[in-house]
Tab-separated table of C-alpha atoms and ligand atoms in Angstrom:
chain	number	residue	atom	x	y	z
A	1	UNK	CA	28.485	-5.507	-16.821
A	2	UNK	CA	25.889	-5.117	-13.966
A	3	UNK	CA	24.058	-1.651	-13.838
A	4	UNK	CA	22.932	-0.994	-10.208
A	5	UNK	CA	19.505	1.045	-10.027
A	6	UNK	CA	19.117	1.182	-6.432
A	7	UNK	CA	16.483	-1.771	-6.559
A	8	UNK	CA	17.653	-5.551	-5.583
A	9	UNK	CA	16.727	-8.935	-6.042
A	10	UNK	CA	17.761	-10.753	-2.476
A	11	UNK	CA	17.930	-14.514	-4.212
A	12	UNK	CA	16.850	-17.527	-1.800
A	13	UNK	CA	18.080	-20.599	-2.201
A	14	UNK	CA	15.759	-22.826	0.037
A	15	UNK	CA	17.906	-25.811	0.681
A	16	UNK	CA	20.246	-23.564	2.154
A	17	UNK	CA	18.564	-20.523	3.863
A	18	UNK	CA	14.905	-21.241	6.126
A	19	UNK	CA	12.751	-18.807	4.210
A	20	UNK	CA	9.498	-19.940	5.789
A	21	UNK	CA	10.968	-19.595	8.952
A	22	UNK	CA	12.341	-16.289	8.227
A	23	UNK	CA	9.549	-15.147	6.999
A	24	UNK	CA	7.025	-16.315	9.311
A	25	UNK	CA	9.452	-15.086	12.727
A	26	UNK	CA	9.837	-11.997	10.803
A	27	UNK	CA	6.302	-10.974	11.329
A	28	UNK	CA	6.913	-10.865	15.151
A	29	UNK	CA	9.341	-8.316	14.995
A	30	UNK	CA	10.224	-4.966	13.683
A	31	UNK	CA	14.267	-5.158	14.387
A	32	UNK	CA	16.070	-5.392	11.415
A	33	UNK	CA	17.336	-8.180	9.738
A	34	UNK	CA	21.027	-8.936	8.488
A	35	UNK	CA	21.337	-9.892	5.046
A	36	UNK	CA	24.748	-10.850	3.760
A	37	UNK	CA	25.899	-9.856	0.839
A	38	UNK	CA	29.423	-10.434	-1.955
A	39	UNK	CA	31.703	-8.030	-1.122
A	40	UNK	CA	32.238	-6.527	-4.644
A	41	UNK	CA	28.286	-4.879	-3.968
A	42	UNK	CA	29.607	-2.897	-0.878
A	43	UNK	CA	29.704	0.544	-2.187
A	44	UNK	CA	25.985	0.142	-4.022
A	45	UNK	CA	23.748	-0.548	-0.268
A	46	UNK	CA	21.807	2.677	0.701
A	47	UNK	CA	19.638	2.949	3.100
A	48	UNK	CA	15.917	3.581	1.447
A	49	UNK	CA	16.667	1.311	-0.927
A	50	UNK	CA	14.075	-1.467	-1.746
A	51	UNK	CA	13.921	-5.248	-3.001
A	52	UNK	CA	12.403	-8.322	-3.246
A	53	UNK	CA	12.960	-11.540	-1.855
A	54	UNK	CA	12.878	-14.019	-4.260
A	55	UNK	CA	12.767	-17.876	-4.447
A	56	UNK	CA	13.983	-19.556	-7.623
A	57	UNK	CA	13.837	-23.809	-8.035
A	58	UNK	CA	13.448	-25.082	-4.533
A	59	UNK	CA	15.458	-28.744	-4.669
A	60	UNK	CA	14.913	-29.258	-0.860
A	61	UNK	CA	15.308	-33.391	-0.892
A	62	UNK	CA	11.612	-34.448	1.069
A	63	UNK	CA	13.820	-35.113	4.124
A	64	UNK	CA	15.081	-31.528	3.558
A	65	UNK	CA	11.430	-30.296	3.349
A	66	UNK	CA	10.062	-32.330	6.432
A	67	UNK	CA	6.756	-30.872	7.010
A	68	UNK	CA	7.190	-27.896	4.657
A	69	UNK	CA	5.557	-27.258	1.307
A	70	UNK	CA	7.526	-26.847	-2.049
A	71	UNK	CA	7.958	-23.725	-2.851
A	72	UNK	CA	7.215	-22.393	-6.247
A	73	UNK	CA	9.148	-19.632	-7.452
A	74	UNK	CA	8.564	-16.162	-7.526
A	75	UNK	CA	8.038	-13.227	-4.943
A	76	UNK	CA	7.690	-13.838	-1.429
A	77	UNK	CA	8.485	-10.135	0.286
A	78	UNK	CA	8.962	-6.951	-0.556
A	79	UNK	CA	11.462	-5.504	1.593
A	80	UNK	CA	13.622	-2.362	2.318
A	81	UNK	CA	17.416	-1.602	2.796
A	82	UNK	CA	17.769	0.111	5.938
A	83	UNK	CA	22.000	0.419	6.176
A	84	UNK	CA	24.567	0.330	4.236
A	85	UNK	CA	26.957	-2.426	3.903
A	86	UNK	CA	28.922	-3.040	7.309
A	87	UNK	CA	31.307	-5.962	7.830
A	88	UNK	CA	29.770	-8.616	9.994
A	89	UNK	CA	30.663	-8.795	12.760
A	90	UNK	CA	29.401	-11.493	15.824
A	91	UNK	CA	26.356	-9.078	16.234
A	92	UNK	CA	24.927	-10.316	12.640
A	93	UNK	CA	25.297	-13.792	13.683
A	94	UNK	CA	22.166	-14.178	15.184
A	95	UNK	CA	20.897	-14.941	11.202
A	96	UNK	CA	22.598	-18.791	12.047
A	97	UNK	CA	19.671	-20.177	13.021
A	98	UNK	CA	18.316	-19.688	9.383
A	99	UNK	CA	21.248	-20.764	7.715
A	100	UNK	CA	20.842	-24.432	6.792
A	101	UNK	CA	24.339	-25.172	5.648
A	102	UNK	CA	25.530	-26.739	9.170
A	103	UNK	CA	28.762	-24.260	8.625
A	104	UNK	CA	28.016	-20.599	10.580
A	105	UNK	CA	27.094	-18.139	8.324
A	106	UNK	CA	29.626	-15.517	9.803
A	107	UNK	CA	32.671	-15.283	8.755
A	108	UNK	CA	35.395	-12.686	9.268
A	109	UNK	CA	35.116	-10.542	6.314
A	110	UNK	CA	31.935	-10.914	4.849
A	111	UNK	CA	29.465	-8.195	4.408
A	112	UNK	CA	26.346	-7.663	5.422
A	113	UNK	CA	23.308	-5.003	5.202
A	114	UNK	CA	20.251	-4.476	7.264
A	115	UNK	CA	16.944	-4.423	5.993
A	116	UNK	CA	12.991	-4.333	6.779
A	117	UNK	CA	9.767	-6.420	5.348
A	118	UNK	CA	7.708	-3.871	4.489
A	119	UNK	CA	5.319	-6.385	2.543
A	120	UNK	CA	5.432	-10.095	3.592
A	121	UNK	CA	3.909	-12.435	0.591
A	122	UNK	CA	4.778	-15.567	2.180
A	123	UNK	CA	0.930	-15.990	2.302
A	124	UNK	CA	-0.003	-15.136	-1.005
A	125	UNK	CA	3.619	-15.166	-2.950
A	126	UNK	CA	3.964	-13.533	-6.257
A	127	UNK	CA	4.572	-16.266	-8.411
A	128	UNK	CA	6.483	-16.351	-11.665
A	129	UNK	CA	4.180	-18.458	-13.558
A	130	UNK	CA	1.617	-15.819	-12.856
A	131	UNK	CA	3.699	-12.934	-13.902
A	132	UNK	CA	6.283	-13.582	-15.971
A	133	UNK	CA	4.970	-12.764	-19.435
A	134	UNK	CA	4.184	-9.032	-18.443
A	135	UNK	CA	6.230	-6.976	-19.986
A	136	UNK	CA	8.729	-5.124	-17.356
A	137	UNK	CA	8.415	-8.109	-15.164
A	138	UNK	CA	9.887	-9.717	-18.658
A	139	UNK	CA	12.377	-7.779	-19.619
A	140	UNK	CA	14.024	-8.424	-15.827
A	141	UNK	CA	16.399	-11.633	-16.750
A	142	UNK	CA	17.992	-11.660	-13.521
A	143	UNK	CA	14.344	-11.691	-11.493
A	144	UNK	CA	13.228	-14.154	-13.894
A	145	UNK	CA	16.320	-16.282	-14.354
A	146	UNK	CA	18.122	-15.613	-11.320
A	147	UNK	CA	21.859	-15.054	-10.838
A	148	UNK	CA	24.472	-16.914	-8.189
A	149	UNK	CA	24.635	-14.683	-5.869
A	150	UNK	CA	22.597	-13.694	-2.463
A	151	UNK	CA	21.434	-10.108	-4.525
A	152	UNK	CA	21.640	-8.358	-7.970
A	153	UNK	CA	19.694	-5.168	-8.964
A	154	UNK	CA	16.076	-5.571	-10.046
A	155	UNK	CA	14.459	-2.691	-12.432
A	156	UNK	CA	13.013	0.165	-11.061
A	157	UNK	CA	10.265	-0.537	-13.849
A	158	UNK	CA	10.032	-4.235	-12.709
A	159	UNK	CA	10.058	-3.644	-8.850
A	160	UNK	CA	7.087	-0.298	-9.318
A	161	UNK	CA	5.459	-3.223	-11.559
A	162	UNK	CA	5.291	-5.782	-8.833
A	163	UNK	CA	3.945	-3.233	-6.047
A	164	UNK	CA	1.239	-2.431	-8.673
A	165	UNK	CA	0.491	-5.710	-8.419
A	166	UNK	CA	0.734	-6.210	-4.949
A	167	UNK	CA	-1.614	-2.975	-4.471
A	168	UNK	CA	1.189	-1.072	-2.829
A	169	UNK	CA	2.429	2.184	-3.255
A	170	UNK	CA	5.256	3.752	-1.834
A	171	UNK	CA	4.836	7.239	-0.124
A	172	UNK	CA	6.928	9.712	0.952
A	173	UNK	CA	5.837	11.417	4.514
A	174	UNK	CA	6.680	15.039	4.396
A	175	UNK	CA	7.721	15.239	8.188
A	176	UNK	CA	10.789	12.684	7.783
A	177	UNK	CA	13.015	11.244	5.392
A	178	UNK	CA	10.987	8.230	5.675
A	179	UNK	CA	9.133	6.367	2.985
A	180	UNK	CA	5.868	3.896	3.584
A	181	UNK	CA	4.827	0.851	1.688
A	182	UNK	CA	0.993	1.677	1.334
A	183	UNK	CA	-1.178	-1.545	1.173
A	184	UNK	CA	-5.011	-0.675	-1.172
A	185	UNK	CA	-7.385	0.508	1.724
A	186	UNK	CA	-4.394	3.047	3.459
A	187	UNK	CA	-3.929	3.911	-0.118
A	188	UNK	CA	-7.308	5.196	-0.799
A	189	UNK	CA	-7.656	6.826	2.331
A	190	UNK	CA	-4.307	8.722	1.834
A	191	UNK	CA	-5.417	9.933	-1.772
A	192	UNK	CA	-8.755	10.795	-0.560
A	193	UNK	CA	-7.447	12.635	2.527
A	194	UNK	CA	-4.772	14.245	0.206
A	195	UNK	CA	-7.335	15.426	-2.614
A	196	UNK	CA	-9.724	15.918	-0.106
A	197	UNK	CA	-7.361	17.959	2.387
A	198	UNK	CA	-5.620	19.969	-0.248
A	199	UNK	CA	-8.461	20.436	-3.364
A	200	UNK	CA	-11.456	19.328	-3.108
A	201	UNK	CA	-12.108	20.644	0.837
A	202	UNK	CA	-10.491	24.009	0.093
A	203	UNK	CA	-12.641	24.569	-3.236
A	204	UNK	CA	-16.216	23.450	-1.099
A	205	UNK	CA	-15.215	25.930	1.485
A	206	UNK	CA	-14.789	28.349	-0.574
A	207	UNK	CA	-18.260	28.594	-1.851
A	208	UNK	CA	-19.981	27.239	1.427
A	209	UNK	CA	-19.276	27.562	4.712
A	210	UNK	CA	-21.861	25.368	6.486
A	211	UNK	CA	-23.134	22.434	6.242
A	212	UNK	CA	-25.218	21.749	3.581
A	213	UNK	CA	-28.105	20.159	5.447
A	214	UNK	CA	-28.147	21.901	8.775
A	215	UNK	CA	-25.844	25.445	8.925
A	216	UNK	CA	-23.116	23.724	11.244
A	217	UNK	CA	-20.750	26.618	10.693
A	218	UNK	CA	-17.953	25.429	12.812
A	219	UNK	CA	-15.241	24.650	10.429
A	220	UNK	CA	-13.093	22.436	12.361
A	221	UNK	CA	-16.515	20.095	12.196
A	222	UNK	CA	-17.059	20.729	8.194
A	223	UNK	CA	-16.461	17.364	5.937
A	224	UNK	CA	-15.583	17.794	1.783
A	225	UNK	CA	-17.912	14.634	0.996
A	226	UNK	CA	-18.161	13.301	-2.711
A	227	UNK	CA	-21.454	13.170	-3.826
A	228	UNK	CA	-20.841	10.442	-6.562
A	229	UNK	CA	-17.729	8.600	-4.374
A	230	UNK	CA	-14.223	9.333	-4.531
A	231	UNK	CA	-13.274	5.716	-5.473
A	232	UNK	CA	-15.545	5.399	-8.644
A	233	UNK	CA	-14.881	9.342	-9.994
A	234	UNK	CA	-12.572	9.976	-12.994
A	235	UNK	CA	-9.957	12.594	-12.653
A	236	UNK	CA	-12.206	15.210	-13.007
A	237	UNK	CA	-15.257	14.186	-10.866
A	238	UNK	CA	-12.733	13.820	-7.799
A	239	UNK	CA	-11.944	17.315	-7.742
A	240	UNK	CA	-14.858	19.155	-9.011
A	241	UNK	CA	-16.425	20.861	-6.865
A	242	UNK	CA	-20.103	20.305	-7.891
A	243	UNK	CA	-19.577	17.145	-7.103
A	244	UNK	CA	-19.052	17.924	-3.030
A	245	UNK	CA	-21.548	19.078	-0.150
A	246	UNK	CA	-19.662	20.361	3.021
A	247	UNK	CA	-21.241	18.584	5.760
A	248	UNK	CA	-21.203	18.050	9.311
A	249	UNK	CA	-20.238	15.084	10.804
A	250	UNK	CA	-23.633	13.039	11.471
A	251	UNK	CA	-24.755	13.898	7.813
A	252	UNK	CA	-21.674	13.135	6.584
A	253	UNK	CA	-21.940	9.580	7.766
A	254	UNK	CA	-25.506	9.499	6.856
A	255	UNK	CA	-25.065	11.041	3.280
A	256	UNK	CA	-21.530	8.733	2.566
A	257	UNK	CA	-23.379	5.686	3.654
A	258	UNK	CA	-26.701	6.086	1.358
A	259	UNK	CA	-29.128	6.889	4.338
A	260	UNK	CA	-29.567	10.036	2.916
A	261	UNK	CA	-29.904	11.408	-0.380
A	262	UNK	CA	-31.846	13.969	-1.771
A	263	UNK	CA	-34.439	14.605	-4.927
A	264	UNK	CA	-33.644	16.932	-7.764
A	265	UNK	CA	-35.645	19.349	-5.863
A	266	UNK	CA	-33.441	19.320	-2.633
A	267	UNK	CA	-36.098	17.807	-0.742
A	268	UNK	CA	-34.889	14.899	1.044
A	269	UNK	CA	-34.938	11.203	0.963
A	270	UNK	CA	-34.646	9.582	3.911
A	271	UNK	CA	-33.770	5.377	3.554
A	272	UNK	CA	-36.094	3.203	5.581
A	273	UNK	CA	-33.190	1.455	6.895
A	274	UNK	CA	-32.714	4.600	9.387
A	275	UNK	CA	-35.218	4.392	11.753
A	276	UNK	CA	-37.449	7.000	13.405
A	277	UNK	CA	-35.924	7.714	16.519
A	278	UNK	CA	-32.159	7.160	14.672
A	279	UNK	CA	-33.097	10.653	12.225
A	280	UNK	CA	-34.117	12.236	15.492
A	281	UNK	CA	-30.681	11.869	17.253
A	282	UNK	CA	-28.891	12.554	13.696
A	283	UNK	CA	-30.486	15.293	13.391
A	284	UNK	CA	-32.533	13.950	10.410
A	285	UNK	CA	-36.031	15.457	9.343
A	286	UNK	CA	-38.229	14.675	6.625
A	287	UNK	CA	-39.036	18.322	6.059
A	288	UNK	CA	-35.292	19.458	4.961
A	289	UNK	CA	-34.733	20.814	1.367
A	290	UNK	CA	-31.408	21.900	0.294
A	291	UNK	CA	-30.515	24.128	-2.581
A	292	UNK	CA	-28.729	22.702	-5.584
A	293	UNK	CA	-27.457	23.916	-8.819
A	294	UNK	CA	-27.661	21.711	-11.787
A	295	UNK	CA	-24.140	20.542	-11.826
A	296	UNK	CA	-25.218	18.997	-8.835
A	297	UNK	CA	-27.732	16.702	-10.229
A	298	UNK	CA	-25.568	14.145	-12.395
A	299	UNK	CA	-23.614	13.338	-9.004
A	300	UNK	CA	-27.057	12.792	-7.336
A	301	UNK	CA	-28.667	10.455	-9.675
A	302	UNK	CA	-25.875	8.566	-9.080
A	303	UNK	CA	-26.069	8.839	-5.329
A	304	UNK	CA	-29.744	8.071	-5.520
A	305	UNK	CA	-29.386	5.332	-7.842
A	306	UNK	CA	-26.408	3.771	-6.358
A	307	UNK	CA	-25.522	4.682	-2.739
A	308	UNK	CA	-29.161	5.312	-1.222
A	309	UNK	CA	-29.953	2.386	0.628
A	310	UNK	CA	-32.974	0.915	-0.204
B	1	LIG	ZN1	-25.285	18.946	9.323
């Protein structure tokens, strides 16, 4: 009995389907593509869904494989459903020039869904040797072991595994319905925009309401900026508020990229790598002294010791 979980495993059988090609044309465009699918899974295609493309043994004769590679099995895409299942129709024949079977791929009666590469690992391919002794990844016989047929459901635990791996996250914008694949860098700048935006930003301007270094008092200009930085702070020392100045934009970017800091006394320290007349356009003078408190100072040694270009 197959339990459907609203993931699937799209399974690729290389001698018969042009998965380089499909994936490599597939990064040109942003239409949908038609996947077809048995007609028993009809009623379980939603759009927002996700998947995986998946490769298992690739037994591509080396006439079959001409110029192409072997492929070794594993992950090559993580996509998402976009429809639900429609009966094919000659629109969805376009997908024929994939299908390596000689025969068309439409037929009268098959099924079909539409669906998105949100995540293309042709490139760098999750493969199975790699990650097929953790745990969820595991546990997930049909990922592992495959199945005869073009898709089965994959584990919610097993698919949230593999974008772990991957780096990816999936968000959910508040304006739409719609959901984004985050890749690492969009990911930290999302968390640090949303902890910054919501906490951390609202908690600084609530006990300052200038800049730190010069008295900008224009909030629209005013930047929450971690002392010790967002990306190496625990839980904690992201959202507490000693660890924060509200600065203007120039010392922002000065202070964030160690050309700044200051000495337990406030005064500052300017790096040599910012040059004389540099501190005078950024508003930068060896004279300035800021107040802290000492919750401040474990977040500065660390900005001295570690961001402060030397
Ligand atoms: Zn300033």
């Amino acid at each position: 009995m197959i339990k459907y979980t609203n993931f699937w495993i799209f399974l690729n059988n290389p001698k018969y389907w042009d998965l380089e090609k499909f994936l490599s044309d597939s990064k040109e465009t942003s239409l949908p593509l038609t996947w077809t699918i048995p007609k028993f899974q009809k009623d379980y295609f939603y759009p927002n869904q996700y998947g995986v493309l998946r490769v298992g043994k690739d037994k591509r004769t080396l006439k079959e494989l001409g110029s192409n590679k072997r492929l070794e099995s594993g992950v090559y895409a993580i996509v998402q459903i976009i429809s639900s299942a429609k009966e094919k129709n000659e629109e969805h024949a376009w997908d024929n020039i994939y299908n390596l079977n000689n025969e068309s791929s439409y037929l009268r009666g098959q099924y079909c869904i539409e669906l998105k590469i949100i995540h293309n690992l042709v490139d760098a391919p999750l493969f199975f040797k790699d990650i097929s002794n953790i745990p969820q990844i595991e546990n997930d016989k049909y990922l592992i072991s495959g199945y005869q047929a073009s898709s089965i459901p994959l584990s919610e635990s097993c698919f949230n595994k593999l974008l772990k791996i991957s780096n990816l996250d999936i968000v959910n914008s508040e304006k739409n319905d719609e959901y984004f694949i985050l890749t690492g860098l969009e990911k930290e700048i999302i968390s640090k925009y949303r902890v910054g935006q919501t906490n951390f930003r609202n908690n600084l301007l609530f006990h300052q309401s200038r800049c730190k270094i010069c008295k900008l008092s224009n909030e629209n200009f005013l930047i929450a900026s971690h002392i010790k930085p967002w990306s190496v702070s625990n839980e904690f020392e992201k959202v507490d508020v000693h660890n924060g100045f509200l600065l203007c934009p120039h010392h922002d970017k000065l202070f964030d990229g160690g050309y700044i800091s200051f000495k337990d006394n406030g005064e500052i320290l300017i790096s040599p790598l910012l040059n004389q007349a540099d501190q005078l356009l950024m508003n930068v003078n060896s004279k300035f002294k800021i107040k802290l408190n000492n919750e401040n100072l474990k977040y500065l040694k660390y900005h001295r010791e570690n961001i402060l270009k030397k």
